[in-house]
PDB file of C-alpha atoms in Angstrom:
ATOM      1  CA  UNK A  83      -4.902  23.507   3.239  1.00 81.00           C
ATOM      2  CA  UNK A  84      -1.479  21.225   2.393  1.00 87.00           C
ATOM      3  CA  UNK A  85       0.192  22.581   5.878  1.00 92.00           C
ATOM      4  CA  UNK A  86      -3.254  21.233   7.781  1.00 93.00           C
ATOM      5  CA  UNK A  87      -3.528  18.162   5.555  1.00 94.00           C
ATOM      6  CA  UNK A  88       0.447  17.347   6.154  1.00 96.00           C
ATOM      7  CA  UNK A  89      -0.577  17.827  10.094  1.00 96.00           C
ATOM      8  CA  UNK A  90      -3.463  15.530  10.087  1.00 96.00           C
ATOM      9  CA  UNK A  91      -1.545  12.772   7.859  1.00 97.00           C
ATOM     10  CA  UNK A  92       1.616  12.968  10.371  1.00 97.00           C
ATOM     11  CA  UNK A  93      -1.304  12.421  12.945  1.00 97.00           C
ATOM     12  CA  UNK A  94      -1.790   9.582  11.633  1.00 97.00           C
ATOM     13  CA  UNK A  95       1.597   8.022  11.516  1.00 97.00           C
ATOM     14  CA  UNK A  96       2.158   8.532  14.625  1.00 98.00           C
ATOM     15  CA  UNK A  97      -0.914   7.317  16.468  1.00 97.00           C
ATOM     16  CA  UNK A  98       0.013   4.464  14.555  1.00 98.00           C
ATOM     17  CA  UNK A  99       3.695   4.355  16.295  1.00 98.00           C
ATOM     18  CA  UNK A 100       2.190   5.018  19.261  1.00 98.00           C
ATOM     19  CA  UNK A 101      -0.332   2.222  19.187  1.00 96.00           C
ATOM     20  CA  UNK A 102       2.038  -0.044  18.436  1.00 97.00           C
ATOM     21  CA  UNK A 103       4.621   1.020  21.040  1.00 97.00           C
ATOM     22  CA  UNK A 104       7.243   2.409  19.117  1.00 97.00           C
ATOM     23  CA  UNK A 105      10.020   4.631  20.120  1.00 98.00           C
ATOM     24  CA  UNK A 106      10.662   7.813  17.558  1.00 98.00           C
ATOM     25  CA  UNK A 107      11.215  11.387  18.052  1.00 98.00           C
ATOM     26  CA  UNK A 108      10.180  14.286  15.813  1.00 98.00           C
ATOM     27  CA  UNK A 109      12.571  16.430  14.044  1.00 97.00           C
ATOM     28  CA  UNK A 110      11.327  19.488  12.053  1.00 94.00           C
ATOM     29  CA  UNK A 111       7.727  17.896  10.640  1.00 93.00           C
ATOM     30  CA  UNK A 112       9.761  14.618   9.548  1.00 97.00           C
ATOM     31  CA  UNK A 113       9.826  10.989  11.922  1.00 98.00           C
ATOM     32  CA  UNK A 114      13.133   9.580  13.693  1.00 98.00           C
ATOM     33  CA  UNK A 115      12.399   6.160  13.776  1.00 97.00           C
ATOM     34  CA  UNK A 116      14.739   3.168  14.413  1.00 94.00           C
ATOM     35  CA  UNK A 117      17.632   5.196  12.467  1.00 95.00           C
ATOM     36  CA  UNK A 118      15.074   5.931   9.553  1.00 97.00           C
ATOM     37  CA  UNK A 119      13.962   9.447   8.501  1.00 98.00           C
ATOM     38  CA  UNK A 120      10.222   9.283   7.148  1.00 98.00           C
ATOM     39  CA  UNK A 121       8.821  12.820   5.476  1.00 97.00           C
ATOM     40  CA  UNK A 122       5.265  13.423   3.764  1.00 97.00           C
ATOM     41  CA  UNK A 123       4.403  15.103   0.891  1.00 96.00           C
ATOM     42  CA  UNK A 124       0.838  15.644   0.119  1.00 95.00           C
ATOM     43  CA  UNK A 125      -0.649  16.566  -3.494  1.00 94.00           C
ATOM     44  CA  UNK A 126      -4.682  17.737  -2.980  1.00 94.00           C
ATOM     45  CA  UNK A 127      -6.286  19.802  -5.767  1.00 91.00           C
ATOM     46  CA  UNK A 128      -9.498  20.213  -3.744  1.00 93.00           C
ATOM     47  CA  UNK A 129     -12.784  17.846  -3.645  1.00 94.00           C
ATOM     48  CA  UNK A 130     -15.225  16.896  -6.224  1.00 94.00           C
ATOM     49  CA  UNK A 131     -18.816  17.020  -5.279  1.00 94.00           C
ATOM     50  CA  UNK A 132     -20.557  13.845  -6.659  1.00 92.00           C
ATOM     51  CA  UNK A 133     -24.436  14.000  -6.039  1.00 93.00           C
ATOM     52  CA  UNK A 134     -24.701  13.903  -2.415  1.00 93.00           C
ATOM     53  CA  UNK A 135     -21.305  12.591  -1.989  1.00 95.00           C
ATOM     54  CA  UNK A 136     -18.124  14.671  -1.568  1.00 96.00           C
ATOM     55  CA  UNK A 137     -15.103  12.905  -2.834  1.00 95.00           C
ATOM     56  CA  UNK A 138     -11.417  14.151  -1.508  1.00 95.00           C
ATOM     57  CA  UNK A 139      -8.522  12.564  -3.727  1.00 94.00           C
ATOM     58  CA  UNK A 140      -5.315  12.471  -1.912  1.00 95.00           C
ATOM     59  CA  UNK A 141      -1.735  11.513  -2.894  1.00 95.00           C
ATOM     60  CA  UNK A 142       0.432  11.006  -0.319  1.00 96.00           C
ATOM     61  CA  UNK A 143       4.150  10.122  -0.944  1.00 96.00           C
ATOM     62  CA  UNK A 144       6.011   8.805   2.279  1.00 97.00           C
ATOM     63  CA  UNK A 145       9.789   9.620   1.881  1.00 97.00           C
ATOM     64  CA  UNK A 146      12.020   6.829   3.618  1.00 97.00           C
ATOM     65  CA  UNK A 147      16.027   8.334   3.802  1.00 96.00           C
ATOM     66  CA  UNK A 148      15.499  10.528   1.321  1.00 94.00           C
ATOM     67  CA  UNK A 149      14.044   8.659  -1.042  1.00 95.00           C
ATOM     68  CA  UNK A 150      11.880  10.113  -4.347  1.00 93.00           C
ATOM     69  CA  UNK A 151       8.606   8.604  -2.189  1.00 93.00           C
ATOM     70  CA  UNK A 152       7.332   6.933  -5.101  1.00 94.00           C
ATOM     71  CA  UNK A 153       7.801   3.070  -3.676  1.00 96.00           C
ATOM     72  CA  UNK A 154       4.632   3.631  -0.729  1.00 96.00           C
ATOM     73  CA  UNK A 155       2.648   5.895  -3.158  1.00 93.00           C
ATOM     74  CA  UNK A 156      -1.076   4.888  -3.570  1.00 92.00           C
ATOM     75  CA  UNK A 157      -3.535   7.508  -4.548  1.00 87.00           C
ATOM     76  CA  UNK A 158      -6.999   7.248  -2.266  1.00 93.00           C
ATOM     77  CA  UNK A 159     -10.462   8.435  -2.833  1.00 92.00           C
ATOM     78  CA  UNK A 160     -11.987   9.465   0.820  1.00 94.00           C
ATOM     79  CA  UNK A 161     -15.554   9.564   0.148  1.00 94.00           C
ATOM     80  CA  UNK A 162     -17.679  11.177   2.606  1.00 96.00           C
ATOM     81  CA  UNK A 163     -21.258  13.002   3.499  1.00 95.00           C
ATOM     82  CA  UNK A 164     -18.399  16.355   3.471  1.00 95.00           C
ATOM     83  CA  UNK A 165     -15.166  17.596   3.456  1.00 95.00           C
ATOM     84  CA  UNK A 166     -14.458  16.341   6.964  1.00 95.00           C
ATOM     85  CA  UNK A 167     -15.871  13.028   6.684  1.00 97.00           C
ATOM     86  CA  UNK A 168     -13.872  12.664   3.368  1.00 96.00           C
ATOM     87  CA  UNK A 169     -10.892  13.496   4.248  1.00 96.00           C
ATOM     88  CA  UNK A 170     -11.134  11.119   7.364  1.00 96.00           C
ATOM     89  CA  UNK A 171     -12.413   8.458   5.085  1.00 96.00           C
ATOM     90  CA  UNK A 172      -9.133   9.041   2.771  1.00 96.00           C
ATOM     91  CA  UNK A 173      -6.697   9.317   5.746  1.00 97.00           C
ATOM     92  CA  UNK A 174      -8.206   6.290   7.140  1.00 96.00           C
ATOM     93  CA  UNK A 175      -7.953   4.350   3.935  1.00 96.00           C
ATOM     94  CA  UNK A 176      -3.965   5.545   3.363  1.00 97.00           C
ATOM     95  CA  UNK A 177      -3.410   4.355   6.941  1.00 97.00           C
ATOM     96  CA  UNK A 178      -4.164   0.943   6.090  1.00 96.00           C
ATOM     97  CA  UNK A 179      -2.994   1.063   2.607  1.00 96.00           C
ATOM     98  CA  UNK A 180       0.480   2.047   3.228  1.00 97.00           C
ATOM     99  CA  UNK A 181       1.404   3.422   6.158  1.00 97.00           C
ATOM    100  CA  UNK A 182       0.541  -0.097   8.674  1.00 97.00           C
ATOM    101  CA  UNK A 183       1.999  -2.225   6.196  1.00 96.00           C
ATOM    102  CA  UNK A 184       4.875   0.182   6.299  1.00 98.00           C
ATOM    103  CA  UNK A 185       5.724   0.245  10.209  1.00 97.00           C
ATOM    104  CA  UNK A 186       5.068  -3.119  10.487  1.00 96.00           C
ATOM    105  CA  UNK A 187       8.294  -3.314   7.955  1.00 97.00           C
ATOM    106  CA  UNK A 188      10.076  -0.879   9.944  1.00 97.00           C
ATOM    107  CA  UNK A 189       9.547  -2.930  13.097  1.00 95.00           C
ATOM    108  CA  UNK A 190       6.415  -0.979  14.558  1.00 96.00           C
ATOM    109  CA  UNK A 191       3.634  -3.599  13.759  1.00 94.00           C
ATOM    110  CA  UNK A 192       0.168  -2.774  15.491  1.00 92.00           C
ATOM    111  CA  UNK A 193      -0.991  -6.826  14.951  1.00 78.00           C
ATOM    112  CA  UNK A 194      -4.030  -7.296  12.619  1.00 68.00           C
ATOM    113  CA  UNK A 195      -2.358 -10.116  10.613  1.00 58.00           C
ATOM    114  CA  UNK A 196      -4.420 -11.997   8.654  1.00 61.00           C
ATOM    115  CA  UNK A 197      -3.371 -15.930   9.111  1.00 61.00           C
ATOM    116  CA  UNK A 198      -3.543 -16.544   5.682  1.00 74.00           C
ATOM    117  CA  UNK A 199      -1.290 -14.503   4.079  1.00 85.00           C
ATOM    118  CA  UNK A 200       2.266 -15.961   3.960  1.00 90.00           C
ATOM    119  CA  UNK A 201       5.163 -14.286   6.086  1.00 93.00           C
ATOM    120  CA  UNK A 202       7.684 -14.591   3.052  1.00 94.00           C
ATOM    121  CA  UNK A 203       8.124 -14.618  -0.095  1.00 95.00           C
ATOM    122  CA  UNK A 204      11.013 -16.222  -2.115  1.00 95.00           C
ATOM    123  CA  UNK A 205      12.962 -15.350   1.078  1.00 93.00           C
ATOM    124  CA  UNK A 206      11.824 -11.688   1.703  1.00 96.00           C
ATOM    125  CA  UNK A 207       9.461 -11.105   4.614  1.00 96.00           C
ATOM    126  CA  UNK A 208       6.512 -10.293   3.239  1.00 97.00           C
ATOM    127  CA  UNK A 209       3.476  -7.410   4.444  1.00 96.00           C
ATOM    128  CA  UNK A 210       0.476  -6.844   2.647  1.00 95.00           C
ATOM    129  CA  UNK A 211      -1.305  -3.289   2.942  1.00 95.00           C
ATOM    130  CA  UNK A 212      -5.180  -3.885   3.348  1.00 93.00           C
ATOM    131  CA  UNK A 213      -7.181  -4.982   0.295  1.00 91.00           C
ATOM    132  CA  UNK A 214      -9.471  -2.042  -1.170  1.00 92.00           C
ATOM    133  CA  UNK A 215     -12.170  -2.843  -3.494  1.00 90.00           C
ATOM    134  CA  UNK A 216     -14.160  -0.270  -4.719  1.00 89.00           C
ATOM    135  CA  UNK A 217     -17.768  -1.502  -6.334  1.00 86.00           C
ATOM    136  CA  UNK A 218     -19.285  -5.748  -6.200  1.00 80.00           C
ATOM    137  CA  UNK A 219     -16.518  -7.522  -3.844  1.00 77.00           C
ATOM    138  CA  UNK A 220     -15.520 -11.172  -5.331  1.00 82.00           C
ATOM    139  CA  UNK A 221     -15.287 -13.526  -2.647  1.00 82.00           C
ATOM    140  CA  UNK A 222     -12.569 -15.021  -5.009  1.00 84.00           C
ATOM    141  CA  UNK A 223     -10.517 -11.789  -4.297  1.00 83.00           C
ATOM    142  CA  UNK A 224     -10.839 -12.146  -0.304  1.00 78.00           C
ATOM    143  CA  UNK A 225      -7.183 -13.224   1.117  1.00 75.00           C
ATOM    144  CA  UNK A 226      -6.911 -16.877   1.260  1.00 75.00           C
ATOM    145  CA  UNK A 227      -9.433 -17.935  -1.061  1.00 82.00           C
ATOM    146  CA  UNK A 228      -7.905 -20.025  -4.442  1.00 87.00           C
ATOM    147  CA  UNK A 229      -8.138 -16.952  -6.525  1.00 91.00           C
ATOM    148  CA  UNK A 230      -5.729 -15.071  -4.188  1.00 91.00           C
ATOM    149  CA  UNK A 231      -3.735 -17.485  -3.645  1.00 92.00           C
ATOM    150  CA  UNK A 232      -2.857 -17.738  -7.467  1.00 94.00           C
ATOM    151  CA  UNK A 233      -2.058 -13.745  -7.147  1.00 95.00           C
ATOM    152  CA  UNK A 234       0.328 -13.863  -4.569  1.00 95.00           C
ATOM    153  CA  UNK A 235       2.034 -17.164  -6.915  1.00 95.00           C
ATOM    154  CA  UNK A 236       2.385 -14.421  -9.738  1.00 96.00           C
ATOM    155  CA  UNK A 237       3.901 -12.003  -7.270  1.00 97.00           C
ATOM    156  CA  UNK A 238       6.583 -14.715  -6.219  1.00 96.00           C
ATOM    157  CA  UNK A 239       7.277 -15.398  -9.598  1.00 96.00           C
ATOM    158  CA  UNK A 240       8.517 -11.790 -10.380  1.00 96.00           C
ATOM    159  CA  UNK A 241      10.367 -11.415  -6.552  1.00 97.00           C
ATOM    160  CA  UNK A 242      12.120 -14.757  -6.950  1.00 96.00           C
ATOM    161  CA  UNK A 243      14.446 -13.011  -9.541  1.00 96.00           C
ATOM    162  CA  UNK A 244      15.150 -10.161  -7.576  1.00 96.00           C
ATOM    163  CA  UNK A 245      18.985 -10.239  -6.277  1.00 92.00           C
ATOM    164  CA  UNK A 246      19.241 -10.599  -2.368  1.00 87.00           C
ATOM    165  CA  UNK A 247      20.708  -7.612  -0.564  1.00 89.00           C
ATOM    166  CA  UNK A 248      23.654  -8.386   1.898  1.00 87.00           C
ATOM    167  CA  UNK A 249      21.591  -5.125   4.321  1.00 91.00           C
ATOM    168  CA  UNK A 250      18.518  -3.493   5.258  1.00 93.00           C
ATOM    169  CA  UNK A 251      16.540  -3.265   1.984  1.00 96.00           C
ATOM    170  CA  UNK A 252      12.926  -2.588   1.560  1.00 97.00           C
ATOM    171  CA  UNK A 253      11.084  -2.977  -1.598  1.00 97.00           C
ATOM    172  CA  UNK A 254       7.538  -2.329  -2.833  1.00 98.00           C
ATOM    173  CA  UNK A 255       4.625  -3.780  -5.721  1.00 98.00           C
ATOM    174  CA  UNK A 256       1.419  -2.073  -6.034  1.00 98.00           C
ATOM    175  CA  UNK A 257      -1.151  -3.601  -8.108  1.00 97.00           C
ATOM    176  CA  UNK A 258      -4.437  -2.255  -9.418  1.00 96.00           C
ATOM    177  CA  UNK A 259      -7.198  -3.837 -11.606  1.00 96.00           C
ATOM    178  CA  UNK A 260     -10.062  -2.646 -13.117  1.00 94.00           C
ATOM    179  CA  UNK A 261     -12.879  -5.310 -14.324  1.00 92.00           C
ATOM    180  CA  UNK A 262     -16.003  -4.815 -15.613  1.00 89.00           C
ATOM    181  CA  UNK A 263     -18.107  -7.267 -17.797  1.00 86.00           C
ATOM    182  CA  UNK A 264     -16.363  -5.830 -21.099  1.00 87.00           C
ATOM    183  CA  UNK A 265     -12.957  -6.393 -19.496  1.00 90.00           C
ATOM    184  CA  UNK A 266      -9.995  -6.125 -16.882  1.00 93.00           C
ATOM    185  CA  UNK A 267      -7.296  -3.678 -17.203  1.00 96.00           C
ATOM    186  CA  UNK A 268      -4.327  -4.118 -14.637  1.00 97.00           C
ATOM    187  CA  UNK A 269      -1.477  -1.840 -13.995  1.00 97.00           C
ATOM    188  CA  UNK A 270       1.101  -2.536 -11.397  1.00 97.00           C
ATOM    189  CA  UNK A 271       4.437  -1.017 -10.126  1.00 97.00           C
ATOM    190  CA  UNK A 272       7.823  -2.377  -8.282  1.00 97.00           C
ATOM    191  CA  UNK A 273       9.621  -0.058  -6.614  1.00 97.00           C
ATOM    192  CA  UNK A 274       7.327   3.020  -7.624  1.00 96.00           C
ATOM    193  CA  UNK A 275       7.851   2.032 -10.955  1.00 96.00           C
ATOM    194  CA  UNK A 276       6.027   0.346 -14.044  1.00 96.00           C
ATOM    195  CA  UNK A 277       6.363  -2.986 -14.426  1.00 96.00           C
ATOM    196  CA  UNK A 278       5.509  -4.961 -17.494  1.00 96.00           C
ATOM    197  CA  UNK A 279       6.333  -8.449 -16.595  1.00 95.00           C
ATOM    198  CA  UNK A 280       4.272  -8.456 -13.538  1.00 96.00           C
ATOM    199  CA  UNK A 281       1.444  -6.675 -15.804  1.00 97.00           C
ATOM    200  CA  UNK A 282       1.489  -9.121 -18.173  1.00 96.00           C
ATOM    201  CA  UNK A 283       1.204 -12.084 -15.296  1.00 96.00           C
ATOM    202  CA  UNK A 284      -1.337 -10.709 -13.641  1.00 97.00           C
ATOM    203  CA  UNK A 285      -2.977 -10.140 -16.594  1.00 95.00           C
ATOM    204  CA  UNK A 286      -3.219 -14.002 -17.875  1.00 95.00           C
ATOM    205  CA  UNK A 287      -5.053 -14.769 -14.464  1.00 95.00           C
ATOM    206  CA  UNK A 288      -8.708 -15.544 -14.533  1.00 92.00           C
ATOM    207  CA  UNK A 289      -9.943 -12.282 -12.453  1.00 93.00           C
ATOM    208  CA  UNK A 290     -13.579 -12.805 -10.933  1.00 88.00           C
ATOM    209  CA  UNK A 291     -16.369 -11.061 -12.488  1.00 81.00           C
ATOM    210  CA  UNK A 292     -19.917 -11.149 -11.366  1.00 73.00           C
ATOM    211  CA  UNK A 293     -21.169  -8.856 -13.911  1.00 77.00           C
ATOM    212  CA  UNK A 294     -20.487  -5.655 -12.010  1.00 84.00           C
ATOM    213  CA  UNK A 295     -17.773  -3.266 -12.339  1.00 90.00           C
ATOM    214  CA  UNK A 296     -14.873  -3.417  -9.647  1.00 92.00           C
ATOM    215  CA  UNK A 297     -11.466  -1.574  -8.485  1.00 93.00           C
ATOM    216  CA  UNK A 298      -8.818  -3.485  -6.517  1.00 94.00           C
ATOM    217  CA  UNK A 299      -5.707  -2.415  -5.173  1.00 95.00           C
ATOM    218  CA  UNK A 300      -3.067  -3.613  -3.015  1.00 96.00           C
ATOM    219  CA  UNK A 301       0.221  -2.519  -1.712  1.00 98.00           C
ATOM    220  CA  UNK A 302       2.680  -5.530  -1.129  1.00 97.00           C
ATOM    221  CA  UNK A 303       6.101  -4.363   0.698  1.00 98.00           C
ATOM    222  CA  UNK A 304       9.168  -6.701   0.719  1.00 98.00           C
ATOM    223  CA  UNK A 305      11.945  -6.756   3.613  1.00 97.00           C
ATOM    224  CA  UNK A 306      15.770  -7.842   3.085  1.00 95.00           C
ATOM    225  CA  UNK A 307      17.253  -8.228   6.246  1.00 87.00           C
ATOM    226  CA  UNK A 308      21.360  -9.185   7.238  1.00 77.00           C
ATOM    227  CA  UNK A 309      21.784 -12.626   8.681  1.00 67.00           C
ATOM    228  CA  UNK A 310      23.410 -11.494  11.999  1.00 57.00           C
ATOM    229  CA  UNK A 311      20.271  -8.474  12.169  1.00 53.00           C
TER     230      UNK A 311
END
């Protein structure tokens, strides 16, 4: 089942290089891309049937030269009518979580940029993986709006102290809240990692609530590039 799901997740990489025009070569299951190596690893412990719903979790780390895979790692829930349609639900959604924002970093970009959202961030080129919200969407948490706007001033905040690389550098923030009438619990993560200042921002923000429980996450990447590049 992992050698079929690797398959059909490496499918989906590279119909994304190929829609967006991208030379890369394959070498033994892994992508040549632009002098970057990109390999998958793929944790599924099976699906979970929920009523008439059957739910396929998937973890999916992208490895960039080598690396442990934890800065483009965001766990997705395909939810489908069965196993095929949820695992196409949950490829689908890790596409646009991780992987577009991704290529579009890596120069392969298939153009669905939203006008609102900023191309940089306290001098890093910014690009924002696709805004899932599971349960009641806010129209407070739709890009643009003043709400959003406020997030992306936290997120600035925290990146303005990072130290500018003199070459190719590529860093990541993942944030996820959880709000419901009784509360909001946010977690967040730079570089793969737990971060508590960012937590802590994020957390002081008036989230939306409309009475109804909601999930958002969002996968920011960040892009150092050389002067003369």
């Amino acid at each position: 089942m992992i050698d079929d799901l690797y398959q059909s997740a490496l499918a989906v990489l590279t119909h994304h290089l190929d829609e967006a025009g991208a030379a890369y070569s394959l070498d033994d299951g892994e992508v040549l891309l632009d002098g970057h190596r990109l390999g998958l690893a793929i944790t599924f412990e099976g699906f979970v049937q929920q009523g008439a719903h059957t739910l396929a979790p998937l973890d999916i780390q992208i490895h960039l030269d080598g690396d442990s895979g934890d800065r483009f790692r965001v766990g997705t829930l395909g939810v489908g009518t069965d196993q095929d349609s949820a695992l196409h639900e949950g490829l689908g959604e890790w596409h646009l979580s991780a992987v577009a924002p991704l290529m579009a970093a890596l120069g392969a970009p298939v153009e669905n940029r939203r006008a609102s959202l900023p191309k940089q961030i306290a001098g890093w080129d910014f690009f924002a993986g696709r805004i899932f919200i599971r349960g009641g969407v806010p129209p407070e948490l739709r890009a643009g709006g003043p709400f959003y706007r406020t997030l992306l001033d936290r997120l600035q905040q925290v990146v303005s102290q990072w130290e500018r690389p003199t070459r190719f550098e590529l860093r990541s923030i993942y944030v996820m809240a959880s709000c419901s009438p009784e509360g909001t619990e946010i977690q967040t993560a730079v570089d793969g990692l737990v971060n508590e200042e960012l937590t802590t921002l994020l957390g002081q923000l008036p989230w939306p609530s409309q009475g109804e429980a909601y999930l958002y996450k969002q996968l920011f990447l960040l892009r150092s590039m050389p002067a003369d590049a």
